Short mmCIF file of C-alpha atoms in Angstrom, two decimals:
data_model
loop_
_atom_site.label_atom_id
_atom_site.label_comp_id
_atom_site.label_asym_id
_atom_site.label_seq_id
_atom_site.Cartn_x
_atom_site.Cartn_y
_atom_site.Cartn_z
CA MET A 1 -1.21 2.44 -3.85
CA CYS A 2 -3.66 4.00 -6.55
CA GLY A 3 -3.93 3.84 -9.63
CA ILE A 4 -3.88 6.60 -12.53
CA ALA A 5 -4.89 6.73 -16.29
CA GLY A 6 -5.30 9.04 -18.72
CA TRP A 7 -5.97 10.02 -22.41
CA VAL A 8 -5.50 13.22 -24.72
CA ASP A 9 -5.91 13.71 -28.32
CA TYR A 10 -6.11 17.06 -29.88
CA GLU A 11 -7.67 15.70 -33.28
CA ASN A 12 -10.80 13.57 -32.24
CA ASP A 13 -13.51 14.09 -29.38
CA ILE A 14 -12.76 11.28 -26.71
CA SER A 15 -15.24 12.48 -24.48
CA GLU A 16 -17.90 9.78 -25.52
CA THR A 17 -15.09 6.84 -25.53
CA THR A 18 -16.41 5.89 -22.39
CA SER A 19 -16.28 1.89 -22.77
CA ILE A 20 -12.56 2.41 -23.48
CA LEU A 21 -12.31 4.35 -20.50
CA ASN A 22 -14.24 1.98 -18.29
CA ARG A 23 -11.68 -0.86 -19.20
CA MET A 24 -8.81 1.25 -18.46
CA SER A 25 -9.93 2.19 -14.78
CA GLN A 26 -11.19 -1.46 -14.44
CA SER A 27 -7.78 -2.76 -15.09
CA LEU A 28 -6.54 -0.30 -12.26
CA ALA A 29 -9.15 -1.84 -9.90
CA ARG A 30 -6.77 -3.68 -7.50
CA ARG A 31 -4.49 -0.46 -7.15
CA GLY A 32 -7.45 1.40 -6.21
CA PRO A 33 -10.44 -0.91 -4.79
CA ASP A 34 -11.81 1.96 -2.61
CA ALA A 35 -13.07 4.51 -5.10
CA SER A 36 -12.89 5.60 -8.65
CA GLY A 37 -13.49 8.50 -10.83
CA PHE A 38 -13.15 10.17 -14.20
CA HIS A 39 -12.50 13.61 -15.63
CA LYS A 40 -13.70 13.87 -19.35
CA GLU A 41 -13.42 16.97 -21.92
CA ARG A 42 -13.18 16.88 -25.59
CA HIS A 43 -9.63 16.09 -26.02
CA ALA A 44 -8.58 14.75 -22.47
CA ALA A 45 -10.00 12.23 -20.03
CA LEU A 46 -8.43 11.72 -16.80
CA ILE A 47 -9.48 8.27 -14.86
CA HIS A 48 -8.24 7.64 -10.91
CA ARG A 49 -8.59 4.39 -8.72
CA ARG A 50 -8.05 5.61 -4.77
CA LEU A 51 -7.06 3.61 -1.87
CA VAL A 52 -8.14 5.53 1.10
CA VAL A 53 -5.18 6.30 3.38
CA ILE A 54 -5.25 10.09 4.39
CA ASP A 55 -8.23 12.54 4.49
CA PRO A 56 -11.05 10.22 3.07
CA GLU A 57 -13.54 13.01 2.34
CA ASN A 58 -11.56 15.30 0.85
CA GLY A 59 -8.97 13.39 -1.25
CA SER A 60 -11.37 12.23 -3.69
CA GLN A 61 -9.98 12.18 -7.29
CA PRO A 62 -9.88 13.23 -9.89
CA MET A 63 -9.32 16.71 -7.95
CA ARG A 64 -10.39 19.69 -9.59
CA ILE A 65 -9.67 23.58 -8.61
CA ALA A 66 -10.36 26.74 -10.20
CA TYR A 67 -8.39 29.46 -9.85
CA ASN A 68 -8.49 32.88 -10.92
CA ASP A 69 -9.78 32.00 -14.65
CA GLU A 70 -7.46 28.97 -15.01
CA ASP A 71 -8.89 25.10 -14.36
CA TYR A 72 -6.64 22.38 -13.06
CA THR A 73 -7.30 18.66 -12.85
CA LEU A 74 -5.12 16.73 -10.99
CA VAL A 75 -4.72 12.63 -10.76
CA TYR A 76 -1.72 11.16 -8.29
CA ASN A 77 -0.78 8.12 -7.21
CA GLY A 78 1.77 8.00 -4.36
CA GLU A 79 2.33 9.93 -1.08
CA LEU A 80 3.80 13.03 0.21
CA TYR A 81 6.06 12.88 3.30
CA ASN A 82 6.46 16.85 3.52
CA THR A 83 2.78 17.61 3.30
CA GLU A 84 2.05 19.91 6.56
CA GLU A 85 5.64 21.83 5.55
CA ILE A 86 4.17 22.30 1.85
CA GLN A 87 0.60 23.39 3.12
CA SER A 88 2.39 25.94 5.64
CA GLU A 89 4.07 27.45 2.90
CA LEU A 90 1.24 27.73 0.48
CA LYS A 91 -0.80 29.18 3.44
CA THR A 92 1.43 31.73 4.03
CA LEU A 93 1.31 32.69 0.03
CA GLY A 94 -2.61 33.32 0.41
CA TYR A 95 -3.83 29.90 -0.70
CA THR A 96 -6.91 28.13 1.52
CA PHE A 97 -7.54 24.35 1.88
CA LYS A 98 -10.71 22.32 1.88
CA GLY A 99 -8.95 19.18 3.85
CA TYR A 100 -5.62 17.74 4.90
CA SER A 101 -5.00 15.42 2.24
CA ASP A 102 -1.58 15.52 0.35
CA THR A 103 -3.42 15.48 -3.35
CA GLU A 104 -4.81 18.71 -2.42
CA VAL A 105 -1.69 19.98 -1.88
CA LEU A 106 0.14 18.83 -4.59
CA LEU A 107 -2.50 20.28 -6.93
CA VAL A 108 -1.83 23.56 -5.22
CA SER A 109 1.70 23.05 -5.34
CA PHE A 110 1.52 23.02 -9.11
CA ILE A 111 -0.64 25.60 -9.50
CA HIS A 112 1.58 27.94 -7.79
CA TRP A 113 4.86 26.85 -8.39
CA ARG A 114 4.01 24.61 -12.20
CA GLU A 115 7.05 22.09 -13.01
CA LYS A 116 9.09 23.37 -9.91
CA CYS A 117 7.03 22.13 -7.34
CA VAL A 118 8.46 18.30 -8.05
CA GLU A 119 12.01 20.25 -7.01
CA LYS A 120 9.92 20.85 -3.58
CA ILE A 121 7.99 17.75 -2.81
CA ASN A 122 9.73 14.85 -1.00
CA GLY A 123 7.60 11.49 -1.30
CA ILE A 124 7.16 8.97 -3.85
CA PHE A 125 4.49 9.86 -6.91
CA ALA A 126 3.41 9.99 -10.71
CA PHE A 127 0.96 12.27 -11.09
CA ALA A 128 -0.76 14.38 -13.98
CA VAL A 129 -2.32 17.86 -14.18
CA TRP A 130 -4.37 18.56 -16.98
CA ASP A 131 -4.79 22.68 -17.42
CA THR A 132 -8.68 23.16 -19.42
CA LYS A 133 -7.63 26.63 -20.24
CA ALA A 134 -4.30 25.92 -21.66
CA GLN A 135 -5.28 22.44 -23.04
CA THR A 136 -1.73 21.11 -21.77
CA LEU A 137 -1.06 17.96 -20.00
CA PHE A 138 1.61 17.82 -17.17
CA LEU A 139 3.30 14.20 -16.18
CA ALA A 140 6.12 13.80 -13.59
CA ARG A 141 7.28 10.78 -11.61
CA ASP A 142 9.53 10.88 -8.44
CA ARG A 143 13.29 11.10 -8.06
CA ILE A 144 13.83 7.33 -7.74
CA GLY A 145 11.01 6.16 -9.86
CA VAL A 146 9.11 3.82 -6.92
CA LYS A 147 5.76 4.99 -8.75
CA PRO A 148 5.31 4.02 -12.15
CA LEU A 149 4.10 5.81 -15.06
CA PHE A 150 3.69 4.26 -18.24
CA PHE A 151 2.67 6.23 -21.81
CA TYR A 152 2.21 5.92 -25.74
CA HIS A 153 2.66 9.08 -27.91
CA TYR A 154 1.07 8.43 -31.39
CA ASN A 155 0.72 11.07 -34.37
CA ASN A 156 2.30 13.93 -32.69
CA SER A 157 -1.65 14.24 -31.47
CA GLY A 158 -2.62 11.53 -28.80
CA LEU A 159 -0.65 10.50 -25.67
CA ILE A 160 -2.04 8.00 -23.15
CA PHE A 161 -0.61 7.18 -20.06
CA GLY A 162 -0.98 4.70 -16.93
CA SER A 163 0.27 3.22 -14.10
CA GLU A 164 0.42 -0.26 -15.74
CA ILE A 165 1.03 -1.45 -19.35
CA LYS A 166 -2.60 -3.49 -19.28
CA THR A 167 -4.31 -0.48 -18.52
CA LEU A 168 -2.68 1.40 -22.08
CA LEU A 169 -3.15 -1.87 -23.72
CA CYS A 170 -6.80 -1.39 -23.00
CA ASN A 171 -7.39 1.41 -25.72
CA PRO A 172 -7.87 0.29 -29.15
CA ARG A 173 -4.67 2.50 -30.02
CA ILE A 174 -1.93 0.41 -28.98
CA GLU A 175 -1.22 -2.86 -30.64
CA PRO A 176 0.29 -5.41 -27.99
CA LYS A 177 3.19 -6.36 -29.82
CA ILE A 178 6.66 -6.71 -28.68
CA ASP A 179 9.44 -6.13 -31.33
CA GLU A 180 13.39 -7.49 -30.87
CA GLU A 181 14.37 -4.52 -28.28
CA GLY A 182 11.55 -5.99 -25.86
CA LEU A 183 12.26 -9.51 -26.24
CA MET A 184 15.58 -8.83 -25.80
CA GLU A 185 14.81 -6.40 -22.49
CA LEU A 186 12.35 -9.38 -21.47
CA PHE A 187 14.77 -12.12 -21.80
CA PHE A 188 18.20 -11.01 -21.24
CA ILE A 189 17.65 -7.85 -18.84
CA GLY A 190 14.59 -9.21 -16.90
CA PRO A 191 13.38 -9.17 -14.24
CA GLY A 192 14.66 -5.76 -14.40
CA ARG A 193 14.07 -3.36 -17.47
CA SER A 194 16.70 -0.30 -18.67
CA PRO A 195 15.27 2.70 -17.39
CA GLY A 196 12.02 3.93 -19.69
CA ASN A 197 11.77 0.75 -21.46
CA GLY A 198 8.04 -0.43 -21.55
CA ILE A 199 8.90 -3.34 -23.29
CA ILE A 200 5.60 -3.69 -25.81
CA ARG A 201 6.32 -1.61 -28.84
CA GLY A 202 5.49 2.40 -28.77
CA VAL A 203 5.03 2.10 -24.81
CA LYS A 204 7.58 4.04 -23.11
CA GLU A 205 8.17 4.87 -18.94
CA LEU A 206 8.68 8.28 -17.73
CA LYS A 207 11.93 8.02 -16.34
CA PRO A 208 12.74 8.53 -12.42
CA GLY A 209 13.23 12.29 -11.96
CA GLU A 210 11.60 13.07 -14.93
CA TYR A 211 8.63 15.24 -15.61
CA ALA A 212 6.99 16.37 -19.23
CA TYR A 213 4.74 18.65 -20.58
CA PHE A 214 2.33 17.53 -23.86
CA SER A 215 0.25 20.30 -25.79
CA LYS A 216 -0.92 20.67 -28.97
CA ASP A 217 1.47 23.15 -30.50
CA SER A 218 5.08 21.80 -28.99
CA GLY A 219 4.34 18.11 -28.50
CA LEU A 220 6.02 16.17 -26.08
CA LYS A 221 8.40 17.72 -23.90
CA ILE A 222 10.86 15.58 -21.53
CA ASN A 223 12.67 17.18 -18.96
CA ARG A 224 14.98 15.75 -16.32
CA TYR A 225 14.86 17.61 -12.83
CA TRP A 226 16.84 15.34 -10.55
CA THR A 227 19.75 13.02 -11.08
CA LEU A 228 21.85 11.01 -8.83
CA LYS A 229 25.19 12.60 -7.91
CA ALA A 230 28.45 11.12 -6.45
CA ARG A 231 30.69 13.09 -4.60
CA GLU A 232 33.64 12.44 -2.45
CA PHE A 233 32.94 10.98 1.14
CA GLU A 234 34.26 13.65 3.70
CA ASP A 235 32.59 12.82 6.65
CA ASN A 236 34.63 10.96 9.69
CA PHE A 237 32.42 7.84 11.30
CA ASN A 238 30.73 9.52 13.66
CA VAL A 239 29.20 11.83 11.88
CA ALA A 240 28.29 9.55 8.96
CA VAL A 241 26.63 7.23 11.56
CA GLU A 242 24.40 10.04 12.91
CA LYS A 243 23.51 11.45 9.13
CA THR A 244 22.75 8.16 8.10
CA ARG A 245 20.41 7.12 11.53
CA TYR A 246 18.88 10.59 11.37
CA LEU A 247 18.03 10.35 7.45
CA VAL A 248 16.79 6.49 8.24
CA THR A 249 14.45 7.71 10.97
CA ASP A 250 12.98 10.75 9.61
CA ALA A 251 12.00 8.37 6.40
CA VAL A 252 10.34 5.93 8.39
CA GLU A 253 8.61 8.33 10.68
CA ARG A 254 7.48 10.56 8.04
CA GLN A 255 5.58 7.02 6.55
CA LEU A 256 3.84 6.33 9.38
CA VAL A 257 1.05 9.27 8.73
CA SER A 258 -1.83 7.86 8.07
CA ASP A 259 -5.66 7.68 8.75
CA VAL A 260 -5.92 3.87 8.22
CA PRO A 261 -4.24 1.08 10.01
CA VAL A 262 -0.30 0.73 9.43
CA CYS A 263 1.69 -2.39 10.23
CA CYS A 264 5.40 -3.55 9.15
CA PHE A 265 7.09 -6.36 7.68
CA LEU A 266 9.86 -7.97 9.85
CA SER A 267 11.79 -11.07 8.45
CA GLY A 268 14.52 -10.66 10.99
CA GLY A 269 16.72 -9.08 8.91
CA LEU A 270 18.83 -5.59 9.26
CA ASP A 271 16.17 -3.73 6.61
CA SER A 272 12.92 -4.51 8.12
CA SER A 273 14.11 -4.90 11.88
CA ILE A 274 15.38 -1.22 11.95
CA ILE A 275 12.26 -0.05 10.82
CA SER A 276 9.89 -2.26 12.89
CA LYS A 277 12.25 -0.90 15.86
CA VAL A 278 11.81 2.90 14.52
CA ALA A 279 8.11 2.57 13.84
CA ALA A 280 7.23 0.83 17.31
CA ASP A 281 9.47 3.44 19.12
CA TYR A 282 7.19 6.18 17.28
CA TYR A 283 4.05 4.18 18.35
CA LYS A 284 5.09 4.09 21.87
CA LYS A 285 6.08 7.88 21.99
CA SER A 286 2.81 8.88 19.96
CA GLY A 287 0.71 7.04 22.66
CA ARG A 288 -0.73 4.51 19.10
CA GLY A 289 -0.07 1.46 21.46
CA LYS A 290 1.83 -1.42 19.77
CA LEU A 291 2.78 -1.96 16.36
CA SER A 292 1.65 -4.91 14.61
CA THR A 293 4.49 -6.58 12.62
CA TYR A 294 4.16 -10.00 10.05
CA SER A 295 6.57 -12.24 8.59
CA VAL A 296 6.13 -14.80 5.89
CA ASP A 297 7.40 -19.09 6.21
CA TYR A 298 6.39 -21.68 4.34
CA ILE A 299 5.83 -25.44 5.34
CA ASP A 300 8.47 -27.35 6.33
CA ASN A 301 11.02 -24.71 5.69
CA VAL A 302 12.76 -25.64 8.82
CA LYS A 303 13.08 -29.32 7.50
CA TYR A 304 14.25 -28.48 3.98
CA PHE A 305 16.04 -25.26 4.93
CA LYS A 306 19.59 -24.65 2.90
CA GLU A 307 21.49 -22.10 3.58
CA SER A 308 22.81 -20.27 0.29
CA ILE A 309 24.78 -16.64 -0.38
CA PHE A 310 21.73 -14.71 -0.22
CA GLN A 311 20.30 -16.57 2.87
CA PRO A 312 22.93 -17.61 5.32
CA ASN A 313 20.42 -18.33 8.19
CA SER A 314 16.66 -18.91 8.50
CA ASP A 315 14.49 -16.20 9.72
CA ALA A 316 12.92 -17.39 12.84
CA GLU A 317 15.64 -16.97 15.41
CA TYR A 318 16.10 -13.79 14.67
CA ILE A 319 11.90 -12.55 14.14
CA LYS A 320 11.65 -13.70 17.90
CA THR A 321 14.53 -11.80 19.01
CA MET A 322 13.16 -8.90 17.20
CA VAL A 323 9.55 -9.15 18.59
CA ASP A 324 10.53 -9.59 21.90
CA ALA A 325 12.84 -6.59 21.78
CA ILE A 326 10.38 -4.27 20.03
CA ARG A 327 7.19 -5.51 21.92
CA SER A 328 4.98 -5.98 18.82
CA LYS A 329 1.97 -7.61 18.12
CA HIS A 330 3.50 -10.12 15.95
CA ASN A 331 1.36 -12.46 12.97
CA TYR A 332 3.08 -15.29 11.25
CA VAL A 333 1.77 -15.94 7.36
CA VAL A 334 2.46 -19.71 6.76
CA LEU A 335 2.59 -20.10 2.98
CA ASP A 336 2.13 -23.64 1.19
CA ASN A 337 4.62 -24.23 -1.80
CA GLU A 338 1.60 -25.59 -4.05
CA ALA A 339 0.18 -22.03 -3.58
CA LEU A 340 3.20 -20.50 -4.56
CA VAL A 341 2.99 -22.62 -7.59
CA ASP A 342 -0.41 -21.58 -8.65
CA ALA A 343 -0.14 -18.06 -7.54
CA LEU A 344 2.91 -17.64 -10.54
CA THR A 345 0.44 -16.16 -13.39
CA GLU A 346 -1.56 -14.11 -11.13
CA ALA A 347 1.46 -12.44 -9.90
CA THR A 348 2.79 -12.04 -13.26
CA LEU A 349 -0.45 -10.70 -14.54
CA ALA A 350 -0.28 -8.22 -11.70
CA ARG A 351 3.10 -7.12 -12.44
CA ASP A 352 2.66 -6.96 -16.06
CA LEU A 353 5.60 -8.81 -17.06
CA PRO A 354 7.91 -12.06 -16.18
CA GLY A 355 9.50 -11.34 -12.52
CA MET A 356 10.92 -12.68 -9.82
CA ALA A 357 8.90 -15.98 -9.80
CA ASP A 358 8.01 -17.52 -6.55
CA ILE A 359 9.36 -14.26 -4.63
CA ASP A 360 6.50 -12.33 -6.76
CA SER A 361 3.78 -14.80 -6.09
CA SER A 362 5.03 -15.10 -2.22
CA LEU A 363 4.85 -11.29 -1.85
CA LEU A 364 1.29 -11.39 -3.58
CA LEU A 365 -0.29 -14.02 -1.37
CA PHE A 366 1.70 -12.69 1.97
CA CYS A 367 0.18 -8.88 1.30
CA ARG A 368 -3.28 -10.47 0.26
CA GLU A 369 -3.32 -11.98 3.97
CA ILE A 370 -2.07 -8.46 5.48
CA LYS A 371 -4.85 -6.68 3.61
CA LYS A 372 -7.26 -8.29 5.48
CA LYS A 373 -6.53 -6.17 8.41
CA PHE A 374 -3.84 -3.41 6.97
CA THR A 375 -4.17 -1.35 4.41
CA VAL A 376 -0.40 -0.16 4.94
CA ALA A 377 2.51 -1.63 5.01
CA LEU A 378 6.22 -0.68 5.77
CA SER A 379 9.13 -3.05 4.88
CA GLY A 380 12.47 -2.94 3.94
CA GLU A 381 12.20 -3.40 -0.08
CA CYS A 382 15.27 -2.03 -1.77
CA SER A 383 17.13 -1.24 1.21
CA ASP A 384 19.65 -3.52 -0.01
CA GLU A 385 20.17 -1.44 -3.03
CA ILE A 386 20.95 1.28 -1.17
CA PHE A 387 23.04 -0.04 1.36
CA GLY A 388 24.70 -2.40 -0.19
CA GLY A 389 23.05 -5.84 1.05
CA TYR A 390 23.56 -7.80 -1.50
CA PRO A 391 26.61 -10.18 -2.35
CA TRP A 392 27.81 -8.37 -5.52
CA TYR A 393 28.27 -5.50 -3.64
CA HIS A 394 31.28 -7.30 -1.88
CA ASN A 395 32.40 -9.34 -4.62
CA LYS A 396 35.07 -7.00 -6.71
CA GLU A 397 34.62 -9.35 -9.97
CA ILE A 398 31.29 -8.48 -9.72
CA LEU A 399 31.50 -4.95 -8.77
CA PHE A 400 33.62 -4.02 -11.55
CA THR A 401 32.08 -6.03 -14.23
CA ASP A 402 30.01 -3.79 -17.05
CA THR A 403 27.12 -5.44 -16.81
CA PHE A 404 23.84 -6.29 -14.48
CA PRO A 405 25.06 -8.38 -11.96
CA TRP A 406 22.19 -10.85 -12.60
CA ALA A 407 23.14 -10.84 -16.23
CA ARG A 408 26.42 -11.68 -16.21
CA SER A 409 26.38 -15.16 -18.09
CA LEU A 410 24.07 -14.95 -20.85
CA GLU A 411 24.47 -18.40 -22.00
CA VAL A 412 21.34 -20.41 -20.55
CA ARG A 413 18.88 -17.56 -21.65
CA LYS A 414 20.11 -17.79 -25.27
CA LYS A 415 19.07 -21.14 -25.20
CA ILE A 416 15.94 -20.45 -25.12
CA TRP A 417 15.97 -18.90 -28.66
CA LYS A 418 16.70 -20.57 -31.80
CA GLN A 419 20.42 -19.77 -32.83
CA ASN A 420 20.64 -16.65 -33.96
CA PHE A 421 17.26 -15.57 -33.81
CA LEU A 422 18.79 -12.47 -31.99
CA LYS A 423 21.66 -10.95 -32.45
CA ASP A 424 24.21 -8.80 -30.79
CA VAL A 425 22.95 -9.82 -27.26
CA ASP A 426 25.87 -9.33 -25.26
CA ASP A 427 26.52 -6.17 -26.75
CA PHE A 428 22.96 -4.99 -26.11
CA VAL A 429 22.85 -5.81 -22.74
CA ARG A 430 26.38 -4.03 -22.09
CA GLN A 431 25.20 -1.25 -24.01
CA LYS A 432 21.79 -1.20 -21.77
CA TYR A 433 23.91 -1.18 -18.62
CA LEU A 434 26.41 1.22 -19.33
CA ASP A 435 23.54 3.76 -20.57
CA THR A 436 22.10 2.84 -17.19
CA VAL A 437 24.99 3.96 -15.09
CA ASN A 438 25.91 7.14 -17.33
CA ARG A 439 22.41 8.15 -15.61
CA ALA A 440 23.94 9.33 -12.80
CA GLU A 441 26.79 12.20 -12.40
CA LYS A 442 29.90 10.37 -12.06
CA LEU A 443 33.13 11.35 -10.31
CA PRO A 444 36.13 11.93 -12.39
CA HIS A 445 37.91 8.37 -10.87
CA GLU A 446 35.27 5.49 -11.10
CA ASN A 447 37.32 3.11 -9.06
CA LYS A 448 37.91 5.77 -6.11
CA PHE A 449 34.23 6.45 -6.44
CA ASN A 450 33.73 2.61 -5.68
CA ALA A 451 35.96 2.10 -3.00
CA ARG A 452 34.41 5.01 -1.13
CA MET A 453 30.77 3.42 -1.97
CA ARG A 454 32.00 0.49 -0.14
CA GLU A 455 33.45 2.50 3.03
CA LEU A 456 30.03 4.05 3.02
CA PHE A 457 28.21 0.84 3.02
CA MET A 458 30.25 -0.56 5.57
CA LEU A 459 29.47 2.32 7.87
CA ASN A 460 25.86 2.34 7.02
CA ILE A 461 25.89 -1.57 8.21
CA THR A 462 27.77 -0.45 11.34
CA TRP A 463 24.86 1.82 12.38
CA PHE A 464 22.19 -0.70 11.83
CA MET A 465 24.25 -2.90 14.30
CA GLN A 466 24.39 -0.09 16.41
CA THR A 467 20.91 0.95 16.38
CA LEU A 468 19.45 -2.53 16.95
CA LEU A 469 22.16 -3.32 19.80
CA ASP A 470 20.40 0.06 21.82
CA ASN A 471 18.72 -3.05 23.35
CA LYS A 472 21.21 -5.37 24.83
CA ASN A 473 19.39 -8.37 24.24
CA THR A 474 19.51 -7.86 20.54
CA ILE A 475 21.10 -10.04 18.22
CA VAL A 476 21.79 -9.13 14.69
CA LYS A 477 21.52 -10.71 11.30
#
């Protein structure tokens, strides 16, 4: 994880605003503790904070390349999973490279393909390229929106962007104010946000699958290069199983490329168990020794554990089964409940906004322990969203309700506010939900689509079970 930021102002000289740029950089220090860098011109400044993962020597940023009579500078947060393929293609086109970092490959990709580069790269990313000759800024965000990219556009002549909201607020051009829409986002759609909303008045986020150009003559132009598309499910059972197996395995193995130590989260659930198994097999095949895995637990959890719809069983039994099966070098991190409470404020500040309470603070403390030995950790976060793991994917009443699953009942949230202070809350949440859903291209018959999706979810779950049962002694959760 790295951090990026920048400022373009066509009417003012910002090259001497060192104190502001330093504050913006410092706000990203946790994201990039290994190195920092600046690129400054009269009307543009780019900032980077680096967490070194690949090619420490040749991946420094901001990265600047002069090509023919043009001059490009890149700041980038992310990781490309098809770096070698893209680099090979560019070499056949006559380009040369100083190193093997995905940063250099990304910048050369932009130089050659311009905005079309985002259609060729496979990865998670948020990046900005400043074209000195044309005096234009290019911004892009990955297809799913894994990497954040917030921005503030002012007076049609200025743009401030960054990986975090707090970074933008370090610039005095932006006032830390929240309007009615921001409050309703925060209290009634939280812990999520509707796509593109930055809560603070005037702050927006480039949406997943979007890129933008900013120039003096044309202003800010945002374009969408990718969208999730619904299609009829036409594969049979065996084809679906093999496709899913290939895609998941390929995704995991591509993320194991690193010049620094890599480990895996292992909770004992299907998602982290599959990732850990694929990673352990890859380590064994490539002669990299034993995979290190980590799990988190809480003091007296065994004593006080109560099953719920989200967690019907305790994790310990399944963790042990997986560790024995893949022979990983396992590490337990045991947290104290008081420490979780103490970390709530810090977790909120790290996230910029209120989130999942103790889940956020436990993740913060858990990762802090892992960071003592490892720079990169693979986890199964968000697999429940992709493969239908949450209870609402299997509950017809929730599945077909036109609102966010966590916001079906707003009455408790409404009680926080003075009566009628915020109006039309229910309509606001429902419309935001419909706007979000409508971003994806849908089939003509939505009910048929949902039925197909449930069928696909069950096929995926069956594949998970088959993968784990490749080892006879593996018990699946």
